[in-house]
Amino acid sequence: MSRFFSKTLEKLIPYTPGEQPKQVKKLIKLNTNENPYGPSPKVAEAITAAEIDKLMLYPDPEASELVEAIAKYYGLEKDRVMVGNGSDEILGFSFLAFQNEERKMFFPEISYGFYPVYEQVFQASGIHIPLDENLRIRPEDYENMGGTIVIANPNAPTGIALELSEIEHILKTNPDDLVIIDEAYVDFGAESAVKLLDKYDNLLVIQTFSKSRSLAGSRLGFAMGSREIIKDLNTIKYSFNPYNLNRLSILAATASMKDVEYFEDTRRKIIETREWTVNELEKLGFEVLPSSANFIFVKNSNISGKDYFTGLRKNDIIVRYFDKPKISDHVRITIGTPQQMQELAIVTRKLLDEK
Ligand SMILES: *Cc1c(COP(=O)(O)O)cnc(C)c1O
């Protein structure tokens, strides 16, 4: 730390991204919930040499074309959608924008690792609500909170989804507080809260192109809510980085949003591969939490989380291990292609046999 670093940020612990190995050729990379199928082929068509020439010009700060495509897909008015440089940016804007006088922000104790980081950067007073003994979010724990609530649905790293009625319960019991639903994984089997937007003006839904649309490298996220909430987020955006999406990303995301067929096809494949993998691992004695995401959270009493993680790594398979209380027996495995998951099953069997 230099002597110039802000004293108020002295204790800041930044987010630790999953490993992004330089040499991916041999590795089976199942550690950061990327989508193995790649973006829609329409994305490559959209990024023409002529568009690359236009990089000399600033992008459209409103990203109107993209906002329109998202609004159309969800049947919303354009002014109820805003876009960000990854949903991480929108989550950051939200932590900055939506703190009440007491600066309270509520989120699950075990959830996306970025929430407690934003809590620190934006000096919120974070209240971390424990999960139940089955690592589930209990909606009853989120009644009348008196501050902004942030819930990932499905939750990470568990993959467990809440029912829409449970989200609705949280919205109903917090009419004067904002409820942010982070739907990074919603397309893999949960129900989107977008349906509730017309009924609840205290709802903000955040989604990303990183997982179900396979554009993690493009950094694209979006938010949907009331006009007023979207306006607030834009106030932050225009006070921070009006050109938050670059030209090529806007093109990529717009093309991807319009290619519904590819989207449906690839997400269905991932769901099918997930079900296959769950079945295989259960046969090998694993406990697998019920996942509605493109990853599974698993443990096995015959091998510790750490040993399983290390054993896979030695065999060129990377998964994610969290050395944290309550989840250190588990590893999180991204769903890859069927071939990758077959290899995972083979190596897993071998590791268990060696025990
Ligand atoms: C991956 C992820 C995000 C971030 O997505 P980006 O759009 O890539 O910034 C947000 N929330 C959760 C729960 C995630 O897992």
Coordinates of C-alpha atoms and ligand atoms in Angstrom, one line a residue:
M1 CA 0.0 0.0 0.0
S2 CA 1.4 3.4 -0.8
R3 CA 1.2 6.2 1.7
F4 CA -1.4 7.9 -0.5
F5 CA -4.1 5.2 -0.3
S6 CA -7.3 6.4 1.4
K7 CA -7.4 5.6 5.1
T8 CA -11.0 4.7 4.8
L9 CA -10.2 1.9 2.3
E10 CA -7.1 0.7 4.2
K11 CA -8.8 -2.6 5.2
L12 CA -10.4 -3.3 1.8
I13 CA -10.1 -6.9 0.7
P14 CA -10.7 -7.1 -3.1
Y15 CA -12.6 -9.8 -4.8
T16 CA -10.6 -12.8 -5.8
P17 CA -11.5 -13.9 -9.4
G18 CA -11.3 -17.6 -10.3
E19 CA -8.1 -18.6 -11.9
Q20 CA -7.8 -17.7 -15.6
P21 CA -4.8 -19.9 -16.7
K22 CA -2.8 -18.5 -19.6
Q23 CA -2.4 -21.9 -21.2
V24 CA -5.9 -23.4 -21.5
K25 CA -5.2 -25.9 -24.2
K26 CA -4.9 -29.0 -22.1
L27 CA -7.0 -27.8 -19.2
I28 CA -10.6 -28.5 -18.6
K29 CA -11.7 -25.3 -17.1
L30 CA -14.7 -25.7 -14.8
N31 CA -14.0 -23.0 -12.3
T32 CA -15.6 -19.7 -13.3
N33 CA -19.0 -20.7 -14.7
E34 CA -18.3 -19.8 -18.2
N35 CA -20.4 -21.3 -21.0
P36 CA -18.5 -23.9 -23.1
Y37 CA -20.5 -23.3 -26.3
G38 CA -19.3 -19.8 -27.1
P39 CA -21.4 -16.9 -28.2
S40 CA -24.0 -17.0 -30.9
P41 CA -22.5 -17.1 -34.4
K42 CA -24.4 -13.9 -35.1
V43 CA -21.9 -12.1 -32.8
A44 CA -19.0 -12.7 -35.2
E45 CA -21.2 -11.6 -38.1
A46 CA -22.0 -8.3 -36.3
I47 CA -18.4 -7.3 -35.7
T48 CA -17.4 -6.4 -39.2
A49 CA -14.3 -4.5 -40.4
A50 CA -16.5 -1.4 -40.9
E51 CA -17.5 -1.6 -37.3
I52 CA -13.9 -1.9 -36.2
D53 CA -13.1 1.2 -38.2
K54 CA -15.8 3.0 -36.2
L55 CA -13.8 2.4 -33.0
M56 CA -12.4 5.9 -33.5
L57 CA -15.8 7.2 -32.4
Y58 CA -17.2 7.0 -28.9
P59 CA -20.0 4.5 -28.5
D60 CA -23.6 5.4 -28.0
P61 CA -23.7 6.2 -24.2
E62 CA -27.3 4.9 -24.1
A63 CA -26.5 1.7 -26.0
S64 CA -30.0 2.2 -27.4
E65 CA -29.9 -0.6 -29.9
L66 CA -29.0 -3.1 -27.1
V67 CA -31.5 -1.6 -24.6
E68 CA -34.2 -2.0 -27.2
A69 CA -33.3 -5.6 -27.9
I70 CA -33.4 -6.4 -24.2
A71 CA -36.7 -4.5 -23.6
K72 CA -38.3 -6.3 -26.5
Y73 CA -37.2 -9.7 -25.3
Y74 CA -38.7 -9.1 -21.9
G75 CA -41.7 -7.1 -23.1
L76 CA -40.7 -4.0 -21.1
E77 CA -40.5 -0.3 -22.0
K78 CA -37.0 0.9 -23.0
D79 CA -36.8 3.3 -20.0
R80 CA -37.0 0.3 -17.6
V81 CA -33.7 -1.2 -18.8
M82 CA -30.1 -0.1 -18.3
V83 CA -26.9 -1.8 -19.3
G84 CA -23.5 -2.0 -17.6
N85 CA -20.0 -3.2 -18.0
G86 CA -20.8 -6.6 -16.6
S87 CA -23.5 -7.1 -14.0
D88 CA -20.7 -6.5 -11.5
E89 CA -20.7 -2.8 -12.5
I90 CA -24.5 -2.5 -12.1
L91 CA -24.2 -4.3 -8.7
G92 CA -21.5 -1.8 -7.8
F93 CA -23.7 1.2 -8.9
S94 CA -26.5 -0.3 -6.9
F95 CA -24.5 -0.6 -3.7
L96 CA -23.5 3.1 -4.2
A97 CA -27.0 4.3 -5.1
F98 CA -29.4 2.4 -2.9
Q99 CA -28.3 2.7 0.7
N100 CA -30.7 4.1 3.3
E101 CA -29.7 6.5 6.1
E102 CA -28.3 3.7 8.2
R103 CA -26.5 2.4 5.1
K104 CA -27.8 -1.1 5.7
M105 CA -27.6 -3.7 3.0
F106 CA -28.8 -7.2 3.6
F107 CA -27.6 -10.3 1.8
P108 CA -27.0 -14.0 2.5
E109 CA -23.9 -14.9 4.4
I110 CA -23.0 -17.4 1.7
S111 CA -23.5 -15.9 -1.7
Y112 CA -21.7 -14.1 -4.5
G113 CA -18.3 -13.1 -3.2
F114 CA -18.5 -9.6 -4.6
Y115 CA -21.3 -8.4 -2.3
P116 CA -19.1 -8.0 0.8
V117 CA -16.5 -6.3 -1.4
Y118 CA -19.0 -3.7 -2.6
E119 CA -20.2 -3.4 0.9
Q120 CA -16.6 -2.3 1.9
V121 CA -15.9 0.0 -1.1
F122 CA -19.2 1.8 -0.8
Q123 CA -19.1 1.8 3.0
A124 CA -22.4 0.1 3.5
S125 CA -23.2 -1.6 6.7
G126 CA -23.6 -5.1 5.5
I127 CA -25.8 -7.6 7.4
H128 CA -25.0 -11.2 6.4
I129 CA -28.0 -13.5 6.9
P130 CA -27.1 -17.1 7.5
L131 CA -28.4 -19.9 5.3
D132 CA -30.3 -22.8 6.8
E133 CA -28.6 -26.1 7.6
N134 CA -29.2 -27.3 4.0
L135 CA -27.5 -24.1 2.7
R136 CA -30.8 -22.7 1.6
I137 CA -32.0 -19.1 1.8
R138 CA -35.0 -18.8 4.1
P139 CA -37.4 -16.1 2.8
E140 CA -38.8 -15.7 6.3
D141 CA -35.4 -14.3 7.4
Y142 CA -35.9 -11.3 5.0
E143 CA -39.1 -9.8 6.4
N144 CA -39.2 -6.1 7.3
M145 CA -35.5 -5.6 7.0
G146 CA -35.1 -1.8 6.9
G147 CA -32.5 -1.7 4.2
T148 CA -31.7 -2.8 0.6
I149 CA -31.8 -6.6 0.1
V150 CA -29.6 -8.3 -2.4
I151 CA -30.3 -11.9 -3.3
A152 CA -28.7 -14.0 -6.0
N153 CA -31.4 -16.3 -7.5
P154 CA -30.2 -19.0 -8.1
N155 CA -27.8 -18.4 -5.2
A156 CA -24.1 -18.9 -5.7
P157 CA -22.2 -21.0 -5.0
T158 CA -25.0 -23.4 -4.0
G159 CA -27.0 -23.2 -7.2
I160 CA -30.2 -23.4 -5.2
A161 CA -33.1 -21.3 -6.5
L162 CA -36.0 -19.7 -4.7
E163 CA -39.5 -20.0 -6.0
L164 CA -41.1 -16.9 -7.5
S165 CA -43.6 -17.0 -4.6
E166 CA -40.7 -16.8 -2.1
I167 CA -39.2 -13.8 -3.9
E168 CA -42.7 -12.2 -3.9
H169 CA -42.9 -12.8 -0.1
I170 CA -39.7 -10.8 0.3
L171 CA -41.0 -8.0 -1.9
K172 CA -44.3 -7.9 -0.1
T173 CA -42.8 -7.8 3.4
N174 CA -40.4 -5.0 2.5
P175 CA -42.6 -2.5 0.6
D176 CA -40.4 0.5 1.6
D177 CA -37.1 -1.1 0.7
L178 CA -35.4 -2.1 -2.5
V179 CA -35.0 -5.8 -3.3
I180 CA -32.3 -6.6 -5.8
I181 CA -32.5 -10.0 -7.4
D182 CA -29.2 -10.9 -9.1
E183 CA -30.2 -13.4 -11.8
A184 CA -26.8 -14.3 -13.2
Y185 CA -27.9 -17.9 -13.5
V186 CA -31.6 -17.7 -13.9
D187 CA -31.7 -19.0 -17.5
F188 CA -30.5 -22.4 -16.3
G189 CA -33.7 -23.4 -14.5
A190 CA -35.0 -20.7 -12.2
E191 CA -38.0 -18.4 -12.8
S192 CA -37.1 -14.8 -13.5
A193 CA -38.6 -12.1 -11.2
V194 CA -39.0 -9.9 -14.3
K195 CA -42.7 -11.1 -14.2
L196 CA -43.1 -9.3 -10.9
L197 CA -41.8 -5.9 -12.1
D198 CA -45.3 -4.5 -12.8
K199 CA -46.6 -5.5 -9.5
Y200 CA -43.7 -4.3 -7.3
D201 CA -42.0 -1.0 -7.6
N202 CA -39.3 -2.0 -5.1
L203 CA -37.8 -4.7 -7.3
L204 CA -34.6 -4.4 -9.3
V205 CA -33.6 -7.4 -11.5
I206 CA -30.0 -7.7 -12.7
Q207 CA -28.9 -10.1 -15.3
T208 CA -25.7 -10.8 -17.3
F209 CA -24.5 -12.0 -20.7
S210 CA -21.6 -13.8 -19.1
K211 CA -23.2 -17.1 -18.4
S212 CA -26.2 -18.1 -20.4
R213 CA -25.1 -16.0 -23.4
S214 CA -21.5 -16.9 -23.3
L215 CA -20.1 -13.4 -23.4
A216 CA -18.1 -13.2 -20.2
G217 CA -15.2 -11.7 -22.1
S218 CA -17.3 -8.9 -23.4
R219 CA -18.4 -7.6 -20.0
L220 CA -22.1 -7.1 -20.4
G221 CA -24.8 -6.9 -17.8
F222 CA -28.3 -5.3 -17.6
A223 CA -30.8 -4.2 -15.0
M224 CA -34.6 -4.0 -15.2
G225 CA -36.8 -2.1 -12.8
S226 CA -39.1 0.9 -12.4
R227 CA -38.4 4.0 -14.5
E228 CA -37.3 5.8 -11.3
I229 CA -34.9 3.1 -10.2
I230 CA -33.4 2.8 -13.8
K231 CA -33.1 6.6 -13.8
D232 CA -31.2 6.5 -10.5
L233 CA -28.8 3.9 -11.9
N234 CA -28.2 6.1 -14.9
T235 CA -27.5 9.0 -12.7
I236 CA -24.7 7.0 -11.2
K237 CA -23.5 5.7 -14.5
Y238 CA -23.4 9.3 -16.0
S239 CA -21.5 10.4 -13.0
F240 CA -18.9 7.7 -13.3
N241 CA -18.5 6.3 -16.8
P242 CA -21.1 7.4 -19.4
Y243 CA -19.4 5.2 -22.1
N244 CA -19.5 2.1 -20.0
L245 CA -20.0 -0.3 -22.9
N246 CA -17.7 -0.3 -25.9
R247 CA -18.9 -0.4 -29.4
L248 CA -18.0 -4.0 -30.1
S249 CA -19.7 -5.2 -26.9
I250 CA -22.9 -3.4 -27.8
L251 CA -22.9 -5.1 -31.2
A252 CA -22.1 -8.5 -29.7
A253 CA -24.8 -8.3 -27.0
T254 CA -27.5 -7.0 -29.4
A255 CA -26.8 -9.9 -31.8
S256 CA -26.8 -12.4 -29.0
M257 CA -30.1 -11.1 -27.6
K258 CA -31.8 -11.5 -30.9
D259 CA -30.6 -15.0 -31.5
V260 CA -33.2 -16.7 -29.3
E261 CA -32.8 -20.0 -31.0
Y262 CA -29.1 -20.4 -30.2
F263 CA -29.7 -19.2 -26.7
E264 CA -32.5 -21.8 -26.1
D265 CA -30.5 -24.6 -27.7
T266 CA -27.3 -24.0 -25.7
R267 CA -28.9 -23.5 -22.4
R268 CA -31.0 -26.7 -22.9
K269 CA -27.7 -28.6 -23.6
I270 CA -26.2 -27.3 -20.4
I271 CA -29.2 -28.2 -18.3
E272 CA -29.1 -31.7 -19.8
T273 CA -25.4 -32.1 -19.2
R274 CA -25.9 -30.9 -15.6
E275 CA -28.5 -33.6 -15.0
W276 CA -26.2 -36.2 -16.4
T277 CA -23.3 -35.0 -14.2
V278 CA -25.4 -34.9 -11.1
N279 CA -26.5 -38.5 -11.8
E280 CA -22.9 -39.7 -12.3
L281 CA -21.6 -38.0 -9.2
E282 CA -24.4 -39.3 -7.1
K283 CA -23.5 -42.8 -8.2
L284 CA -20.1 -42.1 -6.9
G285 CA -21.4 -41.2 -3.5
F286 CA -21.5 -37.4 -3.8
E287 CA -24.1 -35.2 -2.3
V288 CA -25.1 -32.6 -4.9
L289 CA -27.2 -29.6 -3.9
P290 CA -30.2 -29.2 -6.2
S291 CA -28.9 -26.8 -8.9
S292 CA -30.8 -24.5 -11.1
A293 CA -27.5 -23.0 -12.4
N294 CA -24.7 -23.9 -14.8
F295 CA -22.7 -25.3 -11.9
I296 CA -23.1 -27.8 -9.1
F297 CA -22.0 -27.6 -5.5
V298 CA -20.9 -31.1 -4.3
K299 CA -19.3 -32.9 -1.5
N300 CA -18.4 -36.5 -0.7
S301 CA -17.6 -37.9 2.7
N302 CA -14.8 -40.1 1.3
I303 CA -12.8 -37.2 0.0
S304 CA -12.4 -33.7 1.5
G305 CA -13.2 -30.7 -0.6
K306 CA -9.6 -29.6 -0.6
D307 CA -8.3 -33.0 -1.7
Y308 CA -10.9 -33.3 -4.4
F309 CA -10.0 -29.9 -5.7
T310 CA -6.3 -30.6 -5.6
G311 CA -6.7 -34.1 -7.1
L312 CA -8.7 -32.7 -10.1
R313 CA -6.1 -29.9 -10.6
K314 CA -3.3 -32.5 -10.8
N315 CA -5.3 -34.1 -13.6
D316 CA -5.7 -30.8 -15.5
I317 CA -9.3 -30.1 -14.4
I318 CA -9.9 -26.8 -12.6
V319 CA -12.9 -26.4 -10.3
R320 CA -13.5 -23.8 -7.6
Y321 CA -12.8 -24.4 -3.9
F322 CA -13.8 -22.0 -1.2
D323 CA -11.8 -22.3 1.9
K324 CA -14.5 -20.8 4.1
P325 CA -16.5 -21.9 7.1
K326 CA -19.6 -24.0 6.3
I327 CA -18.7 -24.7 2.7
S328 CA -15.1 -26.0 2.9
D329 CA -16.3 -29.6 2.4
H330 CA -17.7 -28.6 -1.0
V331 CA -16.3 -27.9 -4.4
R332 CA -18.2 -26.0 -7.2
I333 CA -18.0 -27.5 -10.6
T334 CA -19.1 -25.6 -13.7
I335 CA -21.0 -27.6 -16.3
G336 CA -19.0 -27.9 -19.4
T337 CA -19.5 -30.0 -22.6
P338 CA -20.6 -33.6 -22.2
Q339 CA -17.0 -34.7 -23.1
Q340 CA -15.6 -32.5 -20.4
M341 CA -18.0 -33.9 -17.8
Q342 CA -17.2 -37.5 -18.9
E343 CA -13.6 -36.8 -18.2
L344 CA -14.5 -35.2 -14.9
A345 CA -16.4 -38.4 -13.9
I346 CA -13.5 -40.6 -15.0
V347 CA -10.9 -38.6 -13.0
T348 CA -13.3 -38.5 -10.0
R349 CA -13.7 -42.2 -10.0
K350 CA -9.9 -42.6 -10.1
L351 CA -9.4 -40.2 -7.2
L352 CA -11.9 -42.0 -5.1
D353 CA -10.3 -45.4 -5.9
E354 CA -6.9 -44.1 -4.8
K355 CA -8.3 -43.2 -1.3
Ligands
LIG1 C1 -20.9 -14.2 -12.6 C2 -21.8 -13.5 -11.6 C3 -22.0 -12.1 -11.7 C4 -21.2 -11.2 -12.6 O1 -21.3 -11.3 -13.8 P1 -20.6 -10.3 -14.9 O2 -21.8 -9.8 -15.7 O3 -19.7 -11.1 -15.6 O4 -20.0 -9.1 -14.1 C5 -22.9 -11.5 -10.9 N1 -23.6 -12.2 -9.9 C6 -23.3 -13.5 -9.8 C7 -24.0 -14.2 -8.7 C8 -22.4 -14.2 -10.6 O5 -22.2 -15.5 -10.4

